[in-house]
GROMACS .gro file of C-alpha atoms in nm:
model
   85
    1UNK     CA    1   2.696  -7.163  30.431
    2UNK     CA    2   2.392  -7.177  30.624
    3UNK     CA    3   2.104  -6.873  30.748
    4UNK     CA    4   1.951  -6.870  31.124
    5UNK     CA    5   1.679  -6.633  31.231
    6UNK     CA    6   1.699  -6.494  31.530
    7UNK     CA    7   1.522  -6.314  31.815
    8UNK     CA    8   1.695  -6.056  32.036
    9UNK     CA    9   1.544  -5.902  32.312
   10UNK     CA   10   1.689  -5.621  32.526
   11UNK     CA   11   1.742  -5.351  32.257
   12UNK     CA   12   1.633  -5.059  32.316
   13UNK     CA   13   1.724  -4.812  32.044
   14UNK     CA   14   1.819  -4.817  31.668
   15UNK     CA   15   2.238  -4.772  31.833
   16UNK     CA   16   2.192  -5.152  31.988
   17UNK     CA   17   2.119  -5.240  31.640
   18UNK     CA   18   2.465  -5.116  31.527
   19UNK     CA   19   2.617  -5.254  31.840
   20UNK     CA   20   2.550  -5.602  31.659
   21UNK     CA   21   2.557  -5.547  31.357
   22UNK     CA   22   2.968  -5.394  31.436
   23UNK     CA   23   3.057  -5.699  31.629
   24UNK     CA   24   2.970  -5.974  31.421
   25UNK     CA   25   3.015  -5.830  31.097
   26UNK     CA   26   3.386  -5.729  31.173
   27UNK     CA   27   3.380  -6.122  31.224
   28UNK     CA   28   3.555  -6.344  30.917
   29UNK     CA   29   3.267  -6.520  30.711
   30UNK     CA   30   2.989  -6.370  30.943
   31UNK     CA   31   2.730  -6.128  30.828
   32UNK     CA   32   2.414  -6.018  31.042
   33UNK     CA   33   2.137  -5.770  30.952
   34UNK     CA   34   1.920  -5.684  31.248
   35UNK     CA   35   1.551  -5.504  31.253
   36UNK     CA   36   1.525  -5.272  31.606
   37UNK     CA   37   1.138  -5.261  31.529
   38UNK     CA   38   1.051  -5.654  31.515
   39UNK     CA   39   1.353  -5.784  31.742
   40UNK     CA   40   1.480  -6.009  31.439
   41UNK     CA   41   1.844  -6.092  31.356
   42UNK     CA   42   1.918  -6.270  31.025
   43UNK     CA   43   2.221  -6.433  31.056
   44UNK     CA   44   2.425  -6.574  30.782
   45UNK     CA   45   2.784  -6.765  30.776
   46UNK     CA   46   3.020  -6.880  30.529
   47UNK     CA   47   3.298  -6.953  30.742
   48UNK     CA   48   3.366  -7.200  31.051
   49UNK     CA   49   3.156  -6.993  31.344
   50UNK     CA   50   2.951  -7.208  31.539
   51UNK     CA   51   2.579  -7.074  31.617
   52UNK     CA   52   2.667  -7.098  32.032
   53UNK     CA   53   2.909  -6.870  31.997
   54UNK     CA   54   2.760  -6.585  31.804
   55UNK     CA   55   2.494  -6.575  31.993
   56UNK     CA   56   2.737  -6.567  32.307
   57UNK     CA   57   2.833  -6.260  32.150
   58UNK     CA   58   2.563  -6.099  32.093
   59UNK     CA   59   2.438  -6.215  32.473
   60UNK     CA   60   2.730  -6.066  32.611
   61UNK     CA   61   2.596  -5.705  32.480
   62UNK     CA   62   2.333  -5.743  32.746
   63UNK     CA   63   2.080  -5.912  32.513
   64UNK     CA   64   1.869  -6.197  32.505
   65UNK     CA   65   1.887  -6.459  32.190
   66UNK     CA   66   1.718  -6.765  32.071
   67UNK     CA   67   1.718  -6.970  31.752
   68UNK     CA   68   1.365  -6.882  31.566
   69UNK     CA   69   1.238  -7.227  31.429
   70UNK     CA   70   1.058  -7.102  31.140
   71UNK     CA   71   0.939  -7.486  31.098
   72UNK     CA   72   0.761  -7.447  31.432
   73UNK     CA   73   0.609  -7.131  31.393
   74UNK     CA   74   0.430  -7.309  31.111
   75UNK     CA   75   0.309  -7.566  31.330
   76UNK     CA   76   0.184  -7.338  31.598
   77UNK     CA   77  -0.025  -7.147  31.430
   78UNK     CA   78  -0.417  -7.177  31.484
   79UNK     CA   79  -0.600  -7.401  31.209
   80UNK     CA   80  -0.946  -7.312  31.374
   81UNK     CA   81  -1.041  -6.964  31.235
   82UNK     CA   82  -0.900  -6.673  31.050
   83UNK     CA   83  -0.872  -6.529  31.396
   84UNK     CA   84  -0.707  -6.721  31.659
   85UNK     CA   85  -0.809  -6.733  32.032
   0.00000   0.00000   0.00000
């Protein structure tokens, strides 16, 4: 088993969300919960689908994905202040 985050850009309405939601769930072993309001796709599989693909799905709904790497996100953020530049 194993948990991606994900951005998706494109969607435009709360529908898109079901859109994705319909098409991967419906897949064996797949299960995705998406938030319209912060663009955010968790993503979690217990069966054989490879990463590339479901997001070849989802991309082939019109929408743009990418891998969030939380581990980066960590990294980026500014050390200098409370508020960043």
């Amino acid at each position: 088993m194993w948990t991606k985050k994900l951005k998706i850009d494109g969607m435009t309405c709360p529908s898109c969300v079901d859109g994705i939601e319909k098409k991967l769930n419906a897949l064996d072993g797949v299960e995705i919960k998406v938030s319209y309001p912060e663009g955010i796709g968790i993503l979690t599989v217990t069966g054989d689908a490879r990463l590339e693909s479901l997001i070849e799905h989802i991309a082939q709904k019109g929408y743009q994905v990418k891998e969030i790497d939380d581990k980066r996100a960590e990294s980026d953020e500014c050390s200098v202040s409370p508020r960043c530049c």
